[in-house]
Coordinates of C-alpha atoms in Angstrom, one line a residue:
Chain A
M1 CA -1.3 -25.7 19.5
F2 CA -1.2 -28.4 23.0
L3 CA 2.1 -29.3 21.0
Y4 CA 3.7 -26.8 20.5
I5 CA 3.3 -25.6 24.3
V6 CA 4.8 -29.8 25.0
R7 CA 7.8 -27.9 22.0
R8 CA 8.3 -25.2 23.8
I9 CA 9.0 -26.8 27.4
F10 CA 11.0 -29.1 27.0
Q11 CA 12.9 -26.6 24.5
T12 CA 14.4 -24.8 27.9
I13 CA 16.0 -28.3 28.6
P14 CA 19.7 -27.6 26.1
V15 CA 18.6 -24.2 28.5
M16 CA 18.0 -24.6 31.2
I17 CA 21.5 -27.6 31.8
G18 CA 23.5 -24.4 30.5
V19 CA 22.2 -22.0 33.7
T20 CA 22.7 -25.0 35.8
L21 CA 25.9 -25.1 34.5
A22 CA 26.8 -21.8 34.8
V23 CA 25.7 -21.9 38.1
F24 CA 27.3 -24.5 38.9
L25 CA 30.7 -23.3 37.2
M26 CA 30.7 -20.0 38.9
M27 CA 31.4 -21.9 42.7
H28 CA 34.6 -23.1 41.4
L29 CA 35.3 -20.5 39.7
I30 CA 35.7 -18.0 42.2
P31 CA 39.2 -16.7 43.4
G32 CA 39.4 -18.5 46.4
D33 CA 39.3 -22.1 48.0
A34 CA 34.9 -22.7 48.6
A35 CA 36.7 -25.2 51.2
K36 CA 38.3 -22.8 53.5
I37 CA 35.7 -19.8 53.5
M38 CA 33.1 -22.2 54.7
A39 CA 35.4 -24.3 57.4
G40 CA 36.2 -20.5 58.9
E41 CA 39.0 -18.1 59.3
N42 CA 40.2 -20.0 62.4
A43 CA 40.4 -23.9 60.8
N44 CA 43.4 -26.1 60.3
P45 CA 44.7 -27.9 57.8
E46 CA 42.7 -30.9 58.8
Q47 CA 39.4 -29.0 59.4
V48 CA 39.8 -27.7 55.8
E49 CA 41.0 -31.0 54.5
Q50 CA 37.4 -33.0 56.5
M51 CA 35.0 -29.9 54.6
R52 CA 37.0 -30.8 50.9
E53 CA 35.1 -34.0 51.9
N54 CA 32.2 -33.3 52.7
L55 CA 31.9 -30.7 50.2
G56 CA 32.4 -33.2 47.8
L57 CA 35.6 -31.7 46.3
N58 CA 37.0 -34.4 45.8
D59 CA 34.8 -36.1 43.8
P60 CA 35.6 -35.6 39.6
L61 CA 34.3 -32.2 38.5
Y62 CA 31.6 -33.8 35.7
E63 CA 30.4 -36.3 39.4
Q64 CA 29.7 -32.9 41.7
Y65 CA 27.9 -31.8 39.0
F66 CA 25.7 -34.7 38.3
R67 CA 25.0 -35.0 42.2
F68 CA 24.0 -30.9 41.8
I69 CA 21.3 -31.2 39.7
G70 CA 20.0 -34.7 41.4
N71 CA 19.8 -32.7 44.8
A72 CA 18.3 -29.4 43.1
A73 CA 16.0 -31.0 41.4
T74 CA 14.5 -32.6 44.8
G75 CA 15.0 -29.0 46.3
D76 CA 17.9 -29.2 47.3
L77 CA 20.2 -27.0 47.1
G78 CA 22.3 -27.2 50.1
N79 CA 22.6 -24.8 54.0
S80 CA 23.4 -21.1 54.0
I81 CA 26.6 -21.2 55.5
R82 CA 25.3 -17.6 57.6
T83 CA 21.9 -19.4 58.9
S84 CA 22.1 -22.2 58.6
R85 CA 18.4 -22.6 56.9
P86 CA 17.8 -25.0 53.6
V87 CA 18.5 -22.8 51.0
T88 CA 15.2 -23.6 49.5
Q89 CA 13.4 -22.2 52.6
E90 CA 15.6 -19.3 52.7
I91 CA 14.6 -18.8 49.2
F92 CA 11.0 -19.7 49.6
D93 CA 9.7 -19.2 53.1
S94 CA 8.7 -15.1 52.1
R95 CA 11.6 -13.7 49.6
F96 CA 11.0 -14.9 46.6
W97 CA 7.0 -14.1 46.5
I98 CA 8.2 -10.5 47.9
T99 CA 10.0 -10.5 44.7
V100 CA 7.6 -12.3 42.8
Q101 CA 5.2 -9.3 44.2
L102 CA 7.4 -6.3 43.0
A103 CA 8.3 -7.2 39.5
I104 CA 4.8 -8.2 38.6
I105 CA 3.7 -5.6 40.3
G106 CA 6.2 -3.1 38.6
T107 CA 5.4 -4.8 35.3
A108 CA 1.9 -4.3 35.5
L109 CA 2.2 -0.1 35.8
A110 CA 5.1 -0.4 33.1
V111 CA 2.5 -2.1 31.0
L112 CA 0.0 0.4 31.8
F113 CA 2.0 3.5 31.8
G114 CA 3.8 3.0 28.8
L115 CA 1.2 1.5 26.5
I116 CA -1.0 4.1 27.2
A117 CA 1.7 6.7 27.1
G118 CA 2.6 5.5 23.7
I119 CA -1.6 5.3 21.8
I120 CA -1.8 8.9 23.3
S121 CA 1.7 9.6 21.6
A122 CA 2.0 7.5 17.8
T123 CA -2.1 8.4 17.8
R124 CA -1.2 12.5 18.6
K125 CA 2.5 11.7 16.9
Y126 CA 4.3 15.4 16.3
S127 CA 2.1 16.8 19.0
F128 CA 2.7 18.6 22.3
A129 CA 1.4 15.7 24.4
D130 CA 3.8 13.0 21.9
V131 CA 6.8 15.2 22.2
S132 CA 6.0 16.0 26.3
L133 CA 5.7 12.2 26.8
M134 CA 8.9 10.7 24.9
V135 CA 10.4 13.5 26.6
I136 CA 9.2 12.0 30.0
A137 CA 9.9 9.2 28.6
L138 CA 13.4 9.1 27.7
F139 CA 14.4 10.8 31.8
G140 CA 12.2 7.5 32.7
L141 CA 14.8 5.6 30.5
S142 CA 17.5 7.9 31.1
M143 CA 17.4 7.5 35.5
P144 CA 19.5 5.5 37.3
N145 CA 17.1 3.0 39.1
F146 CA 18.6 3.9 42.8
W147 CA 18.8 7.9 42.0
L148 CA 15.3 7.9 40.9
G149 CA 14.6 5.8 44.4
I150 CA 15.9 8.4 47.1
M151 CA 14.5 11.3 45.6
L152 CA 10.7 9.3 45.6
I153 CA 11.7 8.5 49.0
Y154 CA 13.4 12.7 49.3
L155 CA 9.8 14.1 47.9
F156 CA 7.1 11.2 49.1
S157 CA 8.6 10.1 52.7
V158 CA 10.5 12.4 53.6
N159 CA 8.9 16.3 52.7
L160 CA 5.3 14.9 51.8
G161 CA 5.6 11.5 54.4
W162 CA 2.4 10.6 52.6
L163 CA 4.6 7.6 52.2
P164 CA 5.8 4.6 54.5
V165 CA 9.8 5.1 53.9
A166 CA 11.7 1.0 54.1
G167 CA 10.3 -2.5 54.7
W168 CA 7.2 -4.4 53.7
G169 CA 3.6 -5.9 54.4
T170 CA 1.2 -2.9 54.1
W171 CA -0.3 -1.3 50.4
E172 CA 1.5 1.7 50.9
H173 CA 5.0 0.2 51.3
M174 CA 4.7 -1.4 47.4
I175 CA 3.8 1.7 45.7
L176 CA 7.4 3.7 45.4
P177 CA 9.9 0.5 44.9
A178 CA 7.1 0.0 42.4
I179 CA 7.3 2.6 40.6
T180 CA 11.4 3.1 41.2
L181 CA 11.7 -0.4 39.9
G182 CA 8.6 0.0 36.7
T183 CA 9.8 3.2 35.4
A184 CA 12.4 1.8 32.8
G185 CA 10.3 -0.7 31.6
A186 CA 7.2 2.0 31.3
A187 CA 9.6 4.2 29.1
I188 CA 11.2 1.7 27.2
I189 CA 7.2 0.1 26.1
A190 CA 6.0 3.3 25.3
R191 CA 8.3 4.0 22.6
M192 CA 7.9 0.6 21.7
T193 CA 4.1 0.7 21.0
R194 CA 4.6 4.7 19.6
S195 CA 7.1 2.9 17.2
S196 CA 4.8 0.2 16.6
M197 CA 2.5 1.5 16.1
L198 CA 3.4 3.7 14.0
E199 CA 4.3 1.0 11.9
V200 CA 0.7 -0.4 11.9
L201 CA -1.1 2.5 11.6
D202 CA 0.7 3.2 8.2
Q203 CA -0.6 -0.1 6.9
D204 CA -3.5 -0.9 3.8
Y205 CA -5.6 -2.5 6.1
I206 CA -6.0 0.4 8.9
R207 CA -6.9 2.3 6.0
T208 CA -9.5 -0.8 4.9
A209 CA -11.3 -0.8 7.7
Y210 CA -11.9 2.7 7.7
A211 CA -12.9 2.6 4.5
K212 CA -15.3 -0.1 5.8
G213 CA -16.6 2.6 8.1
V214 CA -15.7 1.9 11.3
G215 CA -14.9 4.4 14.1
D216 CA -12.0 5.8 15.2
K217 CA -11.1 3.9 18.3
L218 CA -12.4 0.7 16.5
V219 CA -9.9 1.4 14.5
I220 CA -6.7 2.1 16.8
Y221 CA -7.8 -0.7 19.1
K222 CA -9.1 -3.7 17.4
H223 CA -6.9 -3.2 14.4
G224 CA -4.2 -1.0 15.5
L225 CA -3.0 -2.1 19.2
R226 CA -3.6 -5.9 18.7
N227 CA -1.2 -6.0 15.6
A228 CA 1.1 -3.8 17.6
L229 CA 0.8 -5.4 19.9
I230 CA 3.5 -8.2 19.0
P231 CA 6.9 -6.6 19.4
V232 CA 5.2 -5.0 23.1
V233 CA 5.2 -8.4 24.8
T234 CA 8.2 -9.5 24.0
V235 CA 10.1 -6.1 25.7
V236 CA 7.7 -6.5 28.4
G237 CA 8.7 -10.1 28.5
L238 CA 12.5 -9.3 28.2
Q239 CA 11.7 -6.3 31.5
F240 CA 10.7 -9.0 33.8
G241 CA 14.0 -10.3 34.1
S242 CA 15.4 -6.5 34.3
L243 CA 13.5 -5.8 37.3
L244 CA 14.2 -9.0 38.6
G245 CA 18.0 -7.6 38.4
G246 CA 16.9 -3.8 39.7
A247 CA 15.2 -5.9 42.3
V248 CA 18.4 -5.6 44.0
V249 CA 19.2 -2.2 43.8
T250 CA 15.7 -0.8 44.7
E251 CA 15.3 -3.7 47.5
T252 CA 18.5 -3.0 49.5
V253 CA 17.8 1.4 48.8
F254 CA 14.1 0.0 50.2
A255 CA 15.2 -2.1 52.5
V256 CA 13.3 -5.0 51.0
N257 CA 14.2 -8.4 52.8
G258 CA 13.5 -10.2 49.2
L259 CA 15.4 -12.0 46.9
G260 CA 17.8 -9.3 46.1
R261 CA 19.2 -8.5 48.8
L262 CA 19.7 -11.6 50.0
I263 CA 21.6 -12.5 46.8
I264 CA 23.8 -8.9 48.0
D265 CA 23.8 -10.3 51.5
S266 CA 24.9 -13.4 50.9
I267 CA 27.3 -12.1 48.6
R268 CA 29.0 -10.2 51.1
A269 CA 28.9 -13.2 53.5
H270 CA 30.6 -15.6 51.4
D271 CA 27.6 -17.9 51.4
F272 CA 28.1 -19.8 48.7
P273 CA 25.2 -22.6 48.9
M274 CA 23.1 -19.4 48.8
V275 CA 24.3 -17.9 46.5
Q276 CA 24.2 -20.0 44.2
G277 CA 20.7 -20.8 44.9
T278 CA 19.5 -17.3 44.6
I279 CA 20.7 -17.4 41.3
L280 CA 19.3 -20.0 40.4
V281 CA 15.9 -19.5 40.6
C282 CA 15.8 -16.1 39.0
A283 CA 17.7 -17.9 36.2
V284 CA 14.7 -20.5 36.4
L285 CA 11.2 -17.4 36.8
F286 CA 13.4 -15.2 34.0
V287 CA 13.1 -18.6 31.4
V288 CA 9.6 -19.3 33.1
V289 CA 9.3 -16.2 31.9
N290 CA 10.3 -16.2 28.3
T291 CA 8.7 -19.5 27.8
I292 CA 5.3 -17.7 28.6
V293 CA 6.2 -15.2 26.9
D294 CA 6.5 -17.8 23.6
I295 CA 3.4 -18.9 24.1
S296 CA 1.4 -15.8 24.1
Y297 CA 2.8 -14.9 20.7
R298 CA 1.1 -17.7 19.6
L299 CA -2.0 -16.5 21.4
L300 CA -1.7 -13.4 20.1
N301 CA -0.3 -13.9 16.4
K302 CA -1.4 -16.7 14.4
R303 CA 1.3 -15.8 11.5
V304 CA 4.2 -17.7 13.7
D305 CA 4.8 -20.9 12.7
L306 CA 4.2 -24.0 14.9
N307 CA 7.2 -25.7 13.6
Chain B
M1 CA -23.2 2.9 -19.5
S2 CA -25.2 5.4 -18.5
N3 CA -24.7 9.2 -19.1
Q4 CA -25.4 9.8 -15.5
A5 CA -22.4 11.4 -13.6
L6 CA -21.9 9.0 -9.9
L7 CA -19.0 11.2 -9.2
E8 CA -17.9 14.3 -10.3
V9 CA -14.5 15.8 -8.9
K10 CA -13.9 19.2 -8.4
E11 CA -10.9 21.0 -8.7
L12 CA -9.3 19.0 -6.2
K13 CA -6.3 20.1 -3.9
Q14 CA -4.4 17.9 -1.5
Y15 CA -1.5 19.6 0.3
F16 CA 0.4 17.5 2.8
P17 CA 2.2 20.1 4.8
I18 CA 5.7 19.5 5.7
K19 CA 6.5 20.6 9.4
G20 CA 9.8 22.1 10.4
G21 CA 11.4 23.3 13.3
V22 CA 12.0 22.4 17.1
F23 CA 7.9 23.6 17.3
G24 CA 6.7 22.0 14.2
R25 CA 5.6 25.1 12.0
T26 CA 4.6 25.0 8.6
V27 CA 7.2 25.5 6.4
N28 CA 6.0 24.1 3.1
H29 CA 4.0 22.2 1.4
V30 CA 3.5 18.9 -1.0
K31 CA 1.9 19.5 -3.0
A32 CA 0.5 15.8 -4.6
V33 CA -3.2 16.7 -6.2
D34 CA -3.3 20.1 -7.2
D35 CA -6.9 21.6 -8.9
I36 CA -8.3 18.1 -11.0
S37 CA -11.5 18.1 -12.1
F38 CA -13.6 15.8 -13.7
T39 CA -16.0 13.3 -13.7
V40 CA -17.6 9.5 -14.0
N41 CA -20.7 8.5 -15.0
E42 CA -22.3 4.7 -13.6
G43 CA -21.3 2.2 -14.1
E44 CA -18.2 3.1 -16.2
T45 CA -15.1 2.1 -15.4
V46 CA -12.6 5.4 -15.4
S47 CA -8.6 4.5 -15.1
I48 CA -6.1 7.2 -13.6
V49 CA -3.3 5.9 -14.8
G50 CA 0.7 8.1 -14.6
E51 CA 4.5 7.3 -13.3
S52 CA 4.5 7.3 -9.7
G53 CA 4.3 10.3 -7.1
C54 CA 2.3 11.8 -9.8
G55 CA -0.8 11.2 -7.0
K56 CA -3.3 9.2 -8.8
S57 CA -3.5 7.6 -5.5
T58 CA -3.9 10.0 -3.6
T59 CA -7.2 11.5 -5.0
G60 CA -8.8 8.0 -5.2
R61 CA -7.9 8.6 -1.2
A62 CA -9.1 12.2 -0.8
I63 CA -12.6 11.0 -2.3
L64 CA -13.0 8.8 -0.2
R65 CA -11.7 10.8 2.3
L66 CA -9.6 8.7 3.7
D67 CA -7.4 11.4 3.7
N68 CA -9.6 14.9 4.4
P69 CA -8.6 16.8 0.7
Y70 CA -7.1 20.9 1.3
S71 CA -9.4 21.7 -0.5
G72 CA -12.2 21.2 -3.2
N73 CA -15.6 19.6 -4.1
V74 CA -16.1 15.7 -4.4
L75 CA -20.2 15.0 -5.0
F76 CA -21.3 11.8 -4.9
E77 CA -24.7 11.4 -6.6
G78 CA -24.8 15.1 -6.2
E79 CA -23.7 15.2 -2.0
D80 CA -20.4 16.9 -1.9
L81 CA -18.8 14.2 0.8
I82 CA -16.4 16.7 2.0
S83 CA -19.4 18.8 3.5
L84 CA -20.3 15.0 4.8
S85 CA -19.9 14.8 9.2
K86 CA -17.2 11.7 10.3
A87 CA -20.6 10.5 11.4
Q88 CA -22.3 11.2 8.0
M89 CA -19.5 9.9 5.8
R90 CA -19.0 6.7 8.3
K91 CA -22.6 5.7 6.9
K92 CA -21.7 7.1 3.2
R93 CA -19.3 4.9 3.0
K94 CA -21.4 2.0 2.5
D95 CA -21.4 3.0 -1.8
L96 CA -18.1 4.1 -2.4
Q97 CA -15.5 1.0 -1.4
I98 CA -12.0 1.0 -1.8
I99 CA -9.3 -2.6 -2.9
F100 CA -5.9 -2.1 -2.0
Q101 CA -2.0 -2.5 -4.3
D102 CA -0.7 -5.2 -2.0
P103 CA -2.9 -7.3 -0.8
Y104 CA -0.1 -9.2 2.4
A105 CA -1.0 -5.2 3.7
S106 CA -5.1 -5.0 3.1
L107 CA -6.4 -7.8 4.9
N108 CA -5.7 -7.4 8.9
P109 CA -3.6 -10.7 9.8
R110 CA -5.6 -11.3 13.0
Q111 CA -8.9 -11.5 11.7
T112 CA -10.5 -14.5 9.9
V113 CA -11.8 -13.6 6.5
S114 CA -14.9 -14.7 7.2
Q115 CA -14.7 -12.1 9.8
I116 CA -13.4 -9.1 7.8
L117 CA -15.7 -9.7 5.8
E118 CA -18.9 -9.3 8.1
E119 CA -16.9 -6.7 9.6
A120 CA -18.7 -3.7 7.1
M121 CA -22.1 -5.6 6.6
E122 CA -22.5 -4.9 10.5
I123 CA -21.4 -1.3 10.7
Q124 CA -23.5 -1.1 7.6
S125 CA -25.9 -3.4 8.7
V126 CA -26.7 -4.0 5.6
V127 CA -27.7 -8.1 5.9
P128 CA -29.1 -9.3 9.3
R129 CA -27.1 -11.1 11.3
K130 CA -28.2 -13.9 10.7
D131 CA -28.6 -13.9 7.3
R132 CA -24.2 -13.0 6.7
R133 CA -22.6 -16.4 7.2
K134 CA -25.1 -17.1 4.4
K135 CA -23.7 -14.0 2.7
I136 CA -19.8 -15.0 3.2
Q137 CA -20.4 -17.6 2.0
E138 CA -22.1 -16.2 -0.9
L139 CA -19.5 -13.4 -1.7
L140 CA -16.8 -15.5 -1.8
E141 CA -18.0 -18.2 -4.2
T142 CA -18.5 -15.6 -6.1
V143 CA -15.1 -14.4 -6.3
G144 CA -13.7 -17.7 -6.7
I145 CA -12.7 -18.9 -3.3
G146 CA -14.6 -21.3 -1.3
A147 CA -16.8 -20.7 1.2
H148 CA -15.6 -24.2 3.2
Q149 CA -12.3 -21.8 3.8
M150 CA -13.9 -19.2 5.3
D151 CA -12.9 -19.4 8.8
R152 CA -8.6 -19.1 7.6
Y153 CA -6.3 -16.3 8.4
P154 CA -4.9 -13.6 5.3
H155 CA -1.7 -15.9 5.7
E156 CA -3.4 -18.5 4.2
F157 CA -4.1 -18.2 1.1
S158 CA -1.7 -16.7 -2.3
G159 CA -1.5 -13.3 -3.7
G160 CA -4.1 -13.4 -5.6
Q161 CA -6.7 -15.6 -3.8
R162 CA -6.0 -11.9 -1.6
Q163 CA -6.9 -9.5 -4.1
R164 CA -10.0 -12.0 -4.4
I165 CA -10.8 -11.1 -0.5
G166 CA -10.0 -7.6 -1.1
I167 CA -12.8 -7.3 -3.9
A168 CA -15.8 -9.8 -1.2
R169 CA -14.8 -7.1 0.8
A170 CA -15.3 -4.3 -0.9
L171 CA -18.4 -5.9 -2.1
S172 CA -20.2 -7.0 1.2
V173 CA -21.5 -3.2 1.5
N174 CA -22.9 -3.7 -2.1
P175 CA -21.2 -0.7 -3.2
K176 CA -21.5 1.5 -6.5
L177 CA -18.2 2.8 -6.1
I178 CA -15.0 1.3 -6.7
V179 CA -12.1 2.5 -6.4
C180 CA -8.9 0.3 -7.2
D181 CA -6.0 1.6 -6.4
E182 CA -2.7 -0.1 -8.3
A183 CA -5.5 -3.6 -7.6
V184 CA -3.6 -5.9 -9.8
S185 CA 0.2 -3.9 -10.1
A186 CA 0.9 -6.5 -7.0
L187 CA -0.3 -9.6 -8.5
D188 CA 1.8 -12.5 -11.5
V189 CA 1.5 -11.3 -14.4
S190 CA -1.0 -14.9 -14.6
I191 CA -3.3 -13.8 -11.8
Q192 CA -3.2 -10.7 -12.9
A193 CA -6.1 -11.1 -16.0
Q194 CA -7.7 -13.2 -13.7
V195 CA -8.6 -10.5 -11.5
L196 CA -9.2 -8.4 -14.1
N197 CA -11.3 -10.6 -15.5
L198 CA -13.6 -11.4 -12.7
L199 CA -13.8 -6.9 -12.0
K200 CA -15.2 -7.3 -14.9
D201 CA -17.4 -9.5 -14.7
L202 CA -18.9 -8.4 -11.3
Q203 CA -19.5 -4.1 -12.9
R204 CA -21.7 -6.1 -15.2
Q205 CA -23.3 -8.6 -12.5
F206 CA -23.8 -5.8 -9.8
K207 CA -24.1 -2.9 -12.2
L208 CA -21.0 -1.6 -10.8
T209 CA -18.7 2.3 -11.4
Y210 CA -14.7 1.2 -11.2
L211 CA -11.9 4.7 -10.5
F212 CA -8.7 2.0 -11.6
I213 CA -6.0 3.7 -10.4
S214 CA -3.0 2.0 -12.5
H215 CA 0.8 2.9 -14.1
D216 CA 0.3 -0.1 -16.0
L217 CA -1.0 0.8 -19.7
G218 CA -1.5 -2.9 -20.6
V219 CA -4.1 -3.1 -18.0
V220 CA -6.0 -0.5 -18.4
R221 CA -5.8 -0.7 -21.8
H222 CA -7.6 -3.8 -20.7
I223 CA -10.6 -2.8 -18.4
S224 CA -11.4 1.5 -19.2
D225 CA -13.9 3.2 -21.2
R226 CA -11.8 6.6 -20.3
I227 CA -8.5 7.4 -19.3
I228 CA -6.7 9.8 -17.6
V229 CA -3.1 11.0 -18.1
M230 CA -1.4 12.2 -14.3
Y231 CA 1.0 14.1 -14.4
L232 CA 2.9 15.8 -11.3
G233 CA -0.5 16.4 -9.7
K234 CA -2.2 17.8 -13.0
I235 CA -4.3 16.5 -15.3
V236 CA -3.0 16.4 -18.8
E237 CA -5.9 14.5 -20.8
I238 CA -8.6 13.0 -20.4
A239 CA -9.9 11.0 -23.0
D240 CA -11.8 7.5 -24.0
K241 CA -9.3 4.7 -24.7
K242 CA -9.9 4.8 -27.9
A243 CA -9.0 8.5 -28.6
L244 CA -6.3 7.7 -26.2
F245 CA -4.8 4.5 -27.3
D246 CA -5.3 6.1 -30.8
D247 CA -4.2 9.6 -30.7
P248 CA -2.3 11.0 -27.9
K249 CA -1.8 14.8 -27.5
H250 CA -0.5 15.4 -25.0
P251 CA 4.0 14.6 -25.6
Y252 CA 3.6 13.5 -22.4
T253 CA 1.1 11.0 -23.3
Q254 CA 2.0 10.0 -26.1
A255 CA 5.7 9.1 -24.4
L256 CA 4.2 6.9 -21.6
L257 CA 2.3 5.3 -24.3
S258 CA 5.9 4.4 -26.6
A259 CA 6.9 3.2 -23.7
I260 CA 4.3 0.4 -23.6
P261 CA 6.8 -3.1 -24.9
S262 CA 5.2 -4.4 -29.1
T263 CA 4.4 -8.4 -28.8
N264 CA 5.0 -7.6 -32.4
I265 CA 8.4 -8.0 -34.1
A266 CA 8.0 -6.1 -37.0
E267 CA 6.5 -3.6 -36.3
K268 CA 9.3 -1.2 -35.3
K269 CA 8.6 1.5 -32.3
E270 CA 9.6 4.5 -31.3
R271 CA 11.0 5.0 -27.9
I272 CA 10.2 9.3 -26.3
I273 CA 13.1 9.4 -24.1
L274 CA 11.8 11.8 -21.6
K275 CA 15.0 14.1 -20.2
G276 CA 15.5 14.6 -16.5
D277 CA 12.8 13.5 -13.7
V278 CA 10.3 14.5 -12.2
P279 CA 9.9 17.5 -10.7
S280 CA 9.5 18.0 -6.8
P281 CA 6.0 18.1 -5.9
I282 CA 6.9 20.7 -3.0
D283 CA 8.1 23.2 -5.8
P284 CA 6.5 22.5 -9.9
P285 CA 7.0 24.4 -12.5
V286 CA 5.4 27.1 -13.0
G287 CA 4.2 27.2 -16.8
C288 CA 2.9 24.0 -18.0
R289 CA 4.2 21.6 -15.3
F290 CA 5.7 19.4 -18.2
H291 CA 7.6 22.2 -19.9
T292 CA 11.4 20.9 -17.9
R293 CA 10.5 17.5 -20.0
C294 CA 8.9 17.6 -23.2
P295 CA 10.6 17.7 -26.4
Y296 CA 8.4 20.2 -27.6
A297 CA 8.2 23.6 -25.1
F298 CA 8.0 26.8 -25.7
E299 CA 8.1 30.3 -24.2
R300 CA 5.3 30.4 -23.3
C301 CA 5.0 26.4 -21.7
A302 CA 7.6 28.8 -19.1
V303 CA 5.3 30.9 -18.6
E304 CA 2.0 30.1 -19.0
E305 CA 0.0 27.1 -17.5
P306 CA -2.7 25.5 -20.1
K307 CA -5.7 24.9 -19.3
L308 CA -7.9 21.6 -20.4
M309 CA -9.6 21.7 -23.7
N310 CA -11.9 19.8 -25.4
V311 CA -9.9 18.3 -28.7
G312 CA -11.6 15.1 -29.4
N313 CA -13.0 15.3 -33.2
G314 CA -16.4 13.3 -32.2
G315 CA -15.2 10.7 -29.2
F316 CA -14.7 12.4 -25.5
Q317 CA -10.4 13.9 -25.8
Q318 CA -9.2 16.7 -23.2
V319 CA -5.7 17.5 -23.2
A320 CA -4.2 20.7 -21.9
C321 CA -1.8 21.8 -23.5
H322 CA -0.3 24.9 -25.4
L323 CA 0.1 23.3 -28.6
M324 CA -3.2 22.7 -29.5
D325 CA -3.3 26.1 -29.9
E326 CA 0.1 26.4 -32.1
Q327 CA -1.8 22.9 -34.0
A328 CA -5.1 25.7 -35.0
K329 CA -3.1 28.3 -35.5

């Protein structure tokens, strides 16, 4: 098991190289001269040349890449053009944690409601409850994030006045953004749980369990759900990643100062080091989460081949 | 073998509703098992044979109430299982166990062998907690699996070994009746023989009664005392093994038996090839269900449904076929 974890962590290395390469090349591939933008609109050619030298843009590409990696490994992602503060500081002071918090609460909501809906649907196949839950799930899946967010604000904040319109700080601020973020995930998890449960509940070992005299509830949870969870875990992992993407929109709608808004603001301001840094952090987070998911397979499914 | 009836199935019907339309109304039924009756005596092995879809597995499941039957009675030691409450039935399951066809699907992949065996013992409280591990070891050794393997997961075993685990699991609650639902069909021929012999040995050792469901007549011939032949949800013939194999009366049984490959090259067997397919159990033929494919069918077969009648001279043999009447005339 330990060896498996070590091996799995080593397997993330090629992915990380790919990620850093993509993020690094982004700066060189986008139209426009980075040095020119960074030096400012009124800079003369000498100043731009000076900036280019400072940024090391005259060095060969591979040298620049290794420097980027080396710096990134020591936590140096350069300084923000907008605020002149180190990018890592900007990201990790509070924004990163806000987004992670939001993503975790969103995922938790999605898993909770998705699983409950999926189990109810699967155990009462084709009933009124099943059909209505799946229709709701379809709606949840089809609604665009930003629209759902605005509708939730309109209903709960503007009309009912129960929850704050925007901002961050108390648990009340978290509710609407977390719901907005988690809805699509809940819908996917509900549908996945339903189909996976239906498949498992039709297996002979479920009949075996009934034949042993195991009670209905225990059959569904111990023999059914535990086996049905494996594909659901995959979806949860992937969902967590897309939640990071969804955070860009959600944070903008709810004016939450997280990573998502940081990316948007930095892109608008042509703040290259900042964009590079945030995207790198998001990508690494995604890889880490999916590695954890892979490892948890092993705990869930004894049949996963360790080699 | 005694002549005491352990299991009596009376007028058992299993209809599965077909839902249709927007609101899921029941528009029709699949008549998987349609009014069958038979008796299994204590210590006997009764086989049900027939082709796919004839209702043999459905019968097995309905008897154990894994699917609740549509109508009919299942008397076990004189007590009607169908009338029991869910909780009462759960306790009763101690006496009736099942072994499934696919040894890869019938064991929970997330439980170790000892957990699989222990769960049933715990629920049915047949063995006190402190003795369970020892009992599990004994059971595994009885079915030919080393006791040191008890903490492994099902995927670490071969198909034959898994089926042995399935058998040990069924035995773990000291049942009286075991339904073997195609219990050896998924195994290699060499393993089939081993498992069949094991089942025979266990029957002697634990005084078990088997209801053996199979489509393989070779297997059935090896293990059965009595054989029930089913076609499209109906029993067409019930007979002692010898009577059935020596002198099959029903045209369908004759066709089935003629399909067994012979090992004797000199013996030229004539195979009876049935024309057409099995009709749909949603809308089965009127009269005798076999008349659409029967080489001997005459007018009466399409109108009147034949009843099971005794034809055995000495031994036990019942056939549902109008030809018997004709021959008697």
